[in-house]
Coordinates of C-alpha atoms (C1' of nucleotides) in Angstrom, one line a residue:
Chain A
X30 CA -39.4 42.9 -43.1
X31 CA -39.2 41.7 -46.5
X32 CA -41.5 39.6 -47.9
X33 CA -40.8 35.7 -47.2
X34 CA -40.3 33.1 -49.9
X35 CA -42.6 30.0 -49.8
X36 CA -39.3 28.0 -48.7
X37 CA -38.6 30.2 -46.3
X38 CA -42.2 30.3 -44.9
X39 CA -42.1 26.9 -45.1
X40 CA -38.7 25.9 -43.3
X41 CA -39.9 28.2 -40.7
X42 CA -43.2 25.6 -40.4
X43 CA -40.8 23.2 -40.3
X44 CA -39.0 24.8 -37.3
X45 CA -41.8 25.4 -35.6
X46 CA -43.5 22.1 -36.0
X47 CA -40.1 20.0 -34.8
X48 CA -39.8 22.5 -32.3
X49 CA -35.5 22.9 -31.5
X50 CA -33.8 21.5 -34.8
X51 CA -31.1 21.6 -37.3
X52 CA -30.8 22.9 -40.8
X53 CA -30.1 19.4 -41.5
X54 CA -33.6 18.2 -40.0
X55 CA -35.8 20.1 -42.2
X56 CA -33.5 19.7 -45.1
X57 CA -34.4 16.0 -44.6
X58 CA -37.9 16.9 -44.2
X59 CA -38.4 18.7 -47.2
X60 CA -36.7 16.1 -49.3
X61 CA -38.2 13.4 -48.1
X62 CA -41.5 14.9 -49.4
X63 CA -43.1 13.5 -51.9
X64 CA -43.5 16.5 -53.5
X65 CA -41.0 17.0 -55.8
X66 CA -41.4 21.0 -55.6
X67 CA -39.4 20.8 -52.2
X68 CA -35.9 19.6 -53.7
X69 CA -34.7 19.9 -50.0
X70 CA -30.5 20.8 -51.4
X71 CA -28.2 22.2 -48.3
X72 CA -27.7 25.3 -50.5
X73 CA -31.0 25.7 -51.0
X74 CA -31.9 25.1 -47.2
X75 CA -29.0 26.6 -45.4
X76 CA -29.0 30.0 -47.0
X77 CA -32.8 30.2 -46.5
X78 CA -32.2 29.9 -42.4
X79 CA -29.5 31.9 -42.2
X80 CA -31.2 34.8 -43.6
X81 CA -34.3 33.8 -41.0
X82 CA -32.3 34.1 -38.4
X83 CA -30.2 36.9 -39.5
X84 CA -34.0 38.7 -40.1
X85 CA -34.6 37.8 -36.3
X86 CA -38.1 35.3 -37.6
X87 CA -35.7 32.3 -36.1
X88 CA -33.5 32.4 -33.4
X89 CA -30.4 29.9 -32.8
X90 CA -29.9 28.7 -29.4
X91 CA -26.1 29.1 -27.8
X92 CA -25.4 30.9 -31.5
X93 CA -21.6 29.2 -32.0
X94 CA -23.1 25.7 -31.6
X95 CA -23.8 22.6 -28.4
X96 CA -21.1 20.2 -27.5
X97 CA -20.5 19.6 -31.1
X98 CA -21.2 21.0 -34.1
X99 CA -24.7 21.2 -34.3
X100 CA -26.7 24.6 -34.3
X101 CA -29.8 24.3 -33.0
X102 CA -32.3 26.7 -34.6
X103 CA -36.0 27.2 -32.9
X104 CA -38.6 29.4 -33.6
X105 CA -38.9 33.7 -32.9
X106 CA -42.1 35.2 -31.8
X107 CA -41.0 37.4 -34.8
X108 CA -41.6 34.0 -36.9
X109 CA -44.8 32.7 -35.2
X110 CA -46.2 35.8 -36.3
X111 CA -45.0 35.4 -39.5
X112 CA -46.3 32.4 -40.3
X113 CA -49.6 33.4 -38.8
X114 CA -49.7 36.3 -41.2
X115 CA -49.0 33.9 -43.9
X116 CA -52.1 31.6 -43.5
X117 CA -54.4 34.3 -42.3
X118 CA -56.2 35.9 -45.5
X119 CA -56.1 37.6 -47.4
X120 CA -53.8 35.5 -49.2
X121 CA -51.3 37.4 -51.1
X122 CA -50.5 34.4 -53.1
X123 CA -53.9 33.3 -54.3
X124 CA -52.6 34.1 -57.9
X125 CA -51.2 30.4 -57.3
X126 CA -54.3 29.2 -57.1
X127 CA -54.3 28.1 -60.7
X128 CA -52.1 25.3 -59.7
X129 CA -49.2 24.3 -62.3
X130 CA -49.6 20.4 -63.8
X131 CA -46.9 19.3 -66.1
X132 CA -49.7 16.9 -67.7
X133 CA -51.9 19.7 -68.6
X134 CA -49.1 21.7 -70.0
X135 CA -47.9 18.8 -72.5
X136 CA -51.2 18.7 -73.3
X137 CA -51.5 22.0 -75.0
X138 CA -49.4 20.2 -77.2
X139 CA -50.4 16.8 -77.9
X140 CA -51.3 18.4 -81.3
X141 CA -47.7 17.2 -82.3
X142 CA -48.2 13.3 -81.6
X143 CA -50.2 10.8 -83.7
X144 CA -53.4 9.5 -82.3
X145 CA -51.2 6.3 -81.2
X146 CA -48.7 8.3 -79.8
X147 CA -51.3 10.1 -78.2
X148 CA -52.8 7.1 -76.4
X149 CA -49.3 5.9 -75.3
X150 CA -48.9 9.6 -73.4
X151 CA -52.3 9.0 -71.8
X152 CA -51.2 5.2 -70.6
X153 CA -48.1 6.5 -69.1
X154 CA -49.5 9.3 -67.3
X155 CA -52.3 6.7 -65.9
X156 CA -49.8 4.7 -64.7
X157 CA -47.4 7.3 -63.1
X158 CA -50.3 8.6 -61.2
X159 CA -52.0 5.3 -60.3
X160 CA -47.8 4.6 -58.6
X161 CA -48.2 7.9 -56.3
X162 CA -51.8 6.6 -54.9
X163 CA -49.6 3.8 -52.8
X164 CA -47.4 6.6 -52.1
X165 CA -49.8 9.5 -50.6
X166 CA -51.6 6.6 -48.5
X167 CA -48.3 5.7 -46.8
X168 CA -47.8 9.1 -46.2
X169 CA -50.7 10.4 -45.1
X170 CA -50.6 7.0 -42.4
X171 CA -47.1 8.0 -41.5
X172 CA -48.3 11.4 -40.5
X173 CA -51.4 10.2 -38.8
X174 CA -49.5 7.6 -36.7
X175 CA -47.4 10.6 -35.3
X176 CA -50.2 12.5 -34.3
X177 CA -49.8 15.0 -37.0
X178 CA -52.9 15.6 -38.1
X179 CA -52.8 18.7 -39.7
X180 CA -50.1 17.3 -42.0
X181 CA -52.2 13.9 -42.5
X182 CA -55.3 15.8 -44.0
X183 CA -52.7 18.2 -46.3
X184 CA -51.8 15.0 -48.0
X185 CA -54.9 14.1 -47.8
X186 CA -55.5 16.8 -50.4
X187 CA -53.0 15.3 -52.9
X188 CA -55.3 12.4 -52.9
X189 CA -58.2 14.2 -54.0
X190 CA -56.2 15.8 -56.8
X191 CA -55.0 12.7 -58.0
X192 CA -58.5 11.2 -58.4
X193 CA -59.3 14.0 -60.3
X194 CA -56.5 14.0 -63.0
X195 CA -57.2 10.4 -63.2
X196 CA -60.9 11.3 -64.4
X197 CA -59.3 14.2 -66.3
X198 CA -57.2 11.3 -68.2
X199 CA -60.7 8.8 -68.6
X200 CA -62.0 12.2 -70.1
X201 CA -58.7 12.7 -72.7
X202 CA -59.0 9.1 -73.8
X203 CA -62.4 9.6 -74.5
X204 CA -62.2 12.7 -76.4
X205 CA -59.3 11.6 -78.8
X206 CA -60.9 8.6 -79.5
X207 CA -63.6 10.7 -80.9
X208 CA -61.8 12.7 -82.2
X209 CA -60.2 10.2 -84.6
Chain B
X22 CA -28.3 18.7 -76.9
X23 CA -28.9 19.9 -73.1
X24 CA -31.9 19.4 -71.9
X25 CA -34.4 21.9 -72.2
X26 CA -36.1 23.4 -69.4
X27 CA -39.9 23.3 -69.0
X28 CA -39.9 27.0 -69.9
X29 CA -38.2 26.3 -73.4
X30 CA -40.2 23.2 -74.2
X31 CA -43.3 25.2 -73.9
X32 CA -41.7 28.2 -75.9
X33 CA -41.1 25.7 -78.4
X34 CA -44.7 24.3 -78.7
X35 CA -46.3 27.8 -78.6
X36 CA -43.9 28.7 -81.7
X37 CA -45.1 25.5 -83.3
X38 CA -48.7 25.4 -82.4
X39 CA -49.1 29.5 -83.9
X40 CA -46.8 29.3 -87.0
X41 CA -43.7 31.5 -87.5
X42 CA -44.1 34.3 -84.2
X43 CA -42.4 37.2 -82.7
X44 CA -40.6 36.3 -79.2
X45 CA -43.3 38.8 -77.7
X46 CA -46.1 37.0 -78.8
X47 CA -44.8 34.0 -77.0
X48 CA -44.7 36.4 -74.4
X49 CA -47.7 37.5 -74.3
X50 CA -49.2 33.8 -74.5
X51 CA -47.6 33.1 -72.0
X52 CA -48.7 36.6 -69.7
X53 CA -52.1 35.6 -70.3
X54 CA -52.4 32.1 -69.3
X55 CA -54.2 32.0 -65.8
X56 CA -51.7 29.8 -64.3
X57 CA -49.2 31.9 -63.1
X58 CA -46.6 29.1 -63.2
X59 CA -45.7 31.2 -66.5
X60 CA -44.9 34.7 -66.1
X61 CA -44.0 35.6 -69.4
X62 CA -41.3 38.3 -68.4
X63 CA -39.1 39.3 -71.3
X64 CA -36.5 38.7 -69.3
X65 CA -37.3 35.0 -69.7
X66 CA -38.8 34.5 -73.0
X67 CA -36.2 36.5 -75.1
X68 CA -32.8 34.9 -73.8
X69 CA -35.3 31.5 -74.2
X70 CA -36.1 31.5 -77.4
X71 CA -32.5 33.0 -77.9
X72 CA -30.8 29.5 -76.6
X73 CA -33.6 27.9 -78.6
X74 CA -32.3 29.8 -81.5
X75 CA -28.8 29.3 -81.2
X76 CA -29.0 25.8 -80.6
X77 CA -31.3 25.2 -83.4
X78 CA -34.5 24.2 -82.3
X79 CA -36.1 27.2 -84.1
X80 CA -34.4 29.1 -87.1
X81 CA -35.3 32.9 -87.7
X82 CA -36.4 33.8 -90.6
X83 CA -34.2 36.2 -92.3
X84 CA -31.9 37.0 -88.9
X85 CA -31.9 40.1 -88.8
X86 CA -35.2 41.1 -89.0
X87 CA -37.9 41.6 -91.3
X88 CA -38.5 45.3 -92.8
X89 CA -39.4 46.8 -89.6
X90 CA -37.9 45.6 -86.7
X91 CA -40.1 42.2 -85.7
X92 CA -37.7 38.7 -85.9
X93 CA -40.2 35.6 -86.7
X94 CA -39.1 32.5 -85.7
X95 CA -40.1 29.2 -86.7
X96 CA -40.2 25.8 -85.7
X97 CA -37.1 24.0 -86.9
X98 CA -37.1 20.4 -87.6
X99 CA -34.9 20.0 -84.6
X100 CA -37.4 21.6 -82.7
X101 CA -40.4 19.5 -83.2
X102 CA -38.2 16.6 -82.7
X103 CA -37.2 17.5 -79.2
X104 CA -41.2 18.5 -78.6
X105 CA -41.8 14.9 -79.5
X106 CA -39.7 13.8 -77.7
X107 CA -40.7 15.4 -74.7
X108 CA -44.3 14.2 -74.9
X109 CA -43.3 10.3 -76.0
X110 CA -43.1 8.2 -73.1
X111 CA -41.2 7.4 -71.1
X112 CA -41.3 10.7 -69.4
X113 CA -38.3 12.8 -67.5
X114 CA -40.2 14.7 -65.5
X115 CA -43.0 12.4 -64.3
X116 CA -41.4 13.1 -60.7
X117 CA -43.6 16.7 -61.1
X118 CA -46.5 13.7 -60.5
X119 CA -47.1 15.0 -56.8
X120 CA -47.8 19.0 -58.3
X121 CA -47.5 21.8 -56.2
X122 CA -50.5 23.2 -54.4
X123 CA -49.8 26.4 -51.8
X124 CA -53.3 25.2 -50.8
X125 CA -52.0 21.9 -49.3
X126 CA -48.2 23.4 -48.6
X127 CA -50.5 26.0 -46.1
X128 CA -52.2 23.1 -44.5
X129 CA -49.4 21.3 -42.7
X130 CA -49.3 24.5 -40.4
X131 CA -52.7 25.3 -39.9
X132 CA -52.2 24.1 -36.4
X133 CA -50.7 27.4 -36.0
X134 CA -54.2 29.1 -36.2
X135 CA -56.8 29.2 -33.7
X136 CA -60.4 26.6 -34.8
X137 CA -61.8 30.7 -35.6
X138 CA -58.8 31.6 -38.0
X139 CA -58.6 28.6 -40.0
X140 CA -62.4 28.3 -40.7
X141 CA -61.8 31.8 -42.5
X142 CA -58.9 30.4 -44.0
X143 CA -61.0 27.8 -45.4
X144 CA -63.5 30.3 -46.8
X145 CA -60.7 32.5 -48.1
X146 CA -59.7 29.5 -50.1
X147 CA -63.1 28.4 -51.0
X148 CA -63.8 31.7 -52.2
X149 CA -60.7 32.2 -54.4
X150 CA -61.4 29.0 -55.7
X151 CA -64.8 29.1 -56.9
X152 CA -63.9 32.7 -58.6
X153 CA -61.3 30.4 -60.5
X154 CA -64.2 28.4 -62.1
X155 CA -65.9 31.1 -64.5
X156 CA -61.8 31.9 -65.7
X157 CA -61.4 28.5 -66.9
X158 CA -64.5 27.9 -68.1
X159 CA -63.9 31.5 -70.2
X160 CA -60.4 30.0 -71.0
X161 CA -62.0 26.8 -72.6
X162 CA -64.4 28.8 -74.4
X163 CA -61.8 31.2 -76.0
X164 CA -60.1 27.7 -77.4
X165 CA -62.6 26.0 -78.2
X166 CA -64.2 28.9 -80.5
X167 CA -60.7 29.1 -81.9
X168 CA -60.6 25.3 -82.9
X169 CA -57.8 24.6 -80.6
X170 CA -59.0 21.3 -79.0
X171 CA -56.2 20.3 -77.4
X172 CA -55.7 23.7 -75.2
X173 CA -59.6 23.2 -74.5
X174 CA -58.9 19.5 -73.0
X175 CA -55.9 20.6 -71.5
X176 CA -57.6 23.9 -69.4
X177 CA -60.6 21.5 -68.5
X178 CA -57.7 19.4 -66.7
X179 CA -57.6 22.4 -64.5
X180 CA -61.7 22.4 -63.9
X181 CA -61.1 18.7 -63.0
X182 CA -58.9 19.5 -60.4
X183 CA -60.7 22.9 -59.1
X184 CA -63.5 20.7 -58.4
X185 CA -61.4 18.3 -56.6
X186 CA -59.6 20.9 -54.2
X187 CA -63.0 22.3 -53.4
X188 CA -64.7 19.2 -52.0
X189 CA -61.0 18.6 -50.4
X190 CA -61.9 21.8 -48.4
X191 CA -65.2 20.6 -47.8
X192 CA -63.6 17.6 -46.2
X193 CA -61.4 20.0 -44.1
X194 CA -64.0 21.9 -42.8
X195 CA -65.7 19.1 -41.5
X196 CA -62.6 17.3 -39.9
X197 CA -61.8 20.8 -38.4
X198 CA -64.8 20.7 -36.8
X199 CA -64.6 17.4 -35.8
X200 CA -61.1 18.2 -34.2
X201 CA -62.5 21.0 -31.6
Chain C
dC16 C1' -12.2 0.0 -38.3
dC17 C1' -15.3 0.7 -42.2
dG18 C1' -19.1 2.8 -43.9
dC19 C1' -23.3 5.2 -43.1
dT20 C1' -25.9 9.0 -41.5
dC21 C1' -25.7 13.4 -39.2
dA22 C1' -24.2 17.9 -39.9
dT23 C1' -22.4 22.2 -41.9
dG24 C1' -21.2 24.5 -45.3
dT25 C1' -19.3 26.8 -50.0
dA26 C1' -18.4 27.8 -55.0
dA27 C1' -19.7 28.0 -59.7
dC28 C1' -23.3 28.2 -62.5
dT29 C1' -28.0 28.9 -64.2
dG30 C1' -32.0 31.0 -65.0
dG31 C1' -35.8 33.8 -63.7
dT32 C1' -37.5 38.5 -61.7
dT33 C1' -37.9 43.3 -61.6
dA34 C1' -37.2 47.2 -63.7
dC35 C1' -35.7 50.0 -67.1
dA36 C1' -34.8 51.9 -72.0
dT37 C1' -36.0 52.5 -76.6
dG38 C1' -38.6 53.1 -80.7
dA39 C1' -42.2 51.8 -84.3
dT40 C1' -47.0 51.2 -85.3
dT41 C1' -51.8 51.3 -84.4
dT42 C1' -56.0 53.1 -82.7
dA43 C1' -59.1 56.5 -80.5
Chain D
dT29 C1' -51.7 63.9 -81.8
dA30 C1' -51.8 61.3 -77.7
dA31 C1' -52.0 56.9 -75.7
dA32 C1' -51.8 52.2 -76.1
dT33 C1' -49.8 48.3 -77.9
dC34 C1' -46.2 45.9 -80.5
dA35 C1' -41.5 44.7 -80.3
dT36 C1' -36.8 44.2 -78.7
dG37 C1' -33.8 44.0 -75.5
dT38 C1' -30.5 44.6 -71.2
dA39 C1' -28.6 45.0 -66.3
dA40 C1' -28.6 44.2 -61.5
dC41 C1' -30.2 41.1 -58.5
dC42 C1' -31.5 36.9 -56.3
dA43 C1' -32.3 32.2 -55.2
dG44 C1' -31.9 27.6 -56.3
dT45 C1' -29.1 23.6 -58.4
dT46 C1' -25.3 20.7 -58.6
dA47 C1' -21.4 19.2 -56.8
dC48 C1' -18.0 19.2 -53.8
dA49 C1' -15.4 19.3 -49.1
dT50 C1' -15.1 18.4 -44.4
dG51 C1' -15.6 16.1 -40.1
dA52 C1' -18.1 14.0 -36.0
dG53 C1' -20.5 10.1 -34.2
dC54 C1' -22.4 5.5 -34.4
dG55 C1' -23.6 0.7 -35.6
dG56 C1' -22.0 -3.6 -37.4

DNA sequence: CCGCTCATGTAACTGGTTACATGATTTA
DNA sequence: TAAATCATGTAACCAGTTACATGAGCGG
């Protein structure tokens, strides 16, 4: 009963959301997210359900595998409970709530650029973020339009955090230009 | 001329922004930032600022050590290049855009719950939230006092997006309840 | 039949974590 | 002088990355 990793956690989600899938399946899944936290690699993703399985949380129908070669994996009652006891406070991993932004950390050091430079770091990061907006309304509508609402409003949350850093940004260009 | 990882880079910057430092004061910078993206284990920072060292992005003053047993390391001009480099657009990692949030990883399986069990996830994350706000707010403080602007702006990115994940919540609370 | 996607995996490498060990210096 | 902090490190372990290898099945 050792303590879960987040991918493991969340590839059992994945498992039990599909319902009867492959490795290969949520592989897809979790690189097809937007998030780039979720790199979704086969030796990142196989490993992690072979040890769920091995730990009893998933279990794989007709083990060797169907006609051909495919092992279908589906979620344990052993795993349903796990990921219950994951979203059910308290949370042991609300240290993370302090979430990490690569923005913010260059930040800290912006110290090193000139005030043009400066301004030029503030315009690209703008811009990236302005591109995802496009990119978390698709995917929030893609969720939506397969019933998935739970998933729809999690993305939803992206959006929210993306308006924010956009103010954040308004609020940097502000202060430099004082600054100056 | 690898790249540098994320955890280097901001190695690097913390040697530059503090002047010539001991490996354990990066450390401990590190430690006691309330993200927790940065653990600041010696494991990590030593053999870090080791490869940092070796490959010339900072130099240590008087290698072996100075009369007791502390090595200070510096900035080396290499160093502040590569810093610059990593801050002028354009940007490597600007696929970290879409950041992590275990918040919004949690939500694509709330369907798990029952309607009783994910309003108390709500509060739970509500809760740990909001205790977040006086830490950053503290954090700020502590920089600003110590005339580091730039780590001031860059924690009050993270009071942007606080605020933003909390009326996200908000919005999840009433679509929850709209959903029973 | 060619090429794409589905599907499963492994091997070498890298880097971070935990946990330990050691000793000097500072502070109560 | 005892405890805390400064300071340096290492070793075992673990998990993820990149990159490769293999082959079935399907659509054009």
């Amino acid at each position: 009963m050792s303590k879960l990793s987040d991918l493991e956690l969340v590839a059992l989600g994945v498992v039990w959301k599909r319902g009867p899938c492959t490795s290969y399946a949520v592989m897809k899944e979790l690189a097809g997210s937007p998030s780039s936290h979720w790199s979704g690699s086969a030796g990142a993703i196989y490993p992690a359900v072979k040890r769920l399985t091995r730990q009893g949380y998933l279990s794989c129908a007709a083990d060797p595998v169907d006609r051909r070669g495919r092992r279908l994996y589906r979620i344990a009652p052993k795993g349903t409970a796990a990921l219950k006891r994951w979203l059910v406070p308290p949370h042991p991993q609300a240290a993370a709530l302090f979430t990490y932004d690569p923005i913010r950390t260059q930040t800290y050091f912006l110290g090193v650029l000139s005030s043009k430079q400066r301004a030029k770091f503030l315009d690209a990061c703008e811009a990236a973020l302005r591109e995802q907006v496009p990119v978390v309304a698709d995917e929030c509508e893609r969720y939506r339009r397969a019933g998935d609402e739970f998933s729809a409003l999690a993305v939803g949350g992206a959006r929210y955090v993306i308006r924010a850093r956009l103010e954040w940004i308004a609020d940097l260009r502000a202060q430099f230009a004082r600054m100056e």
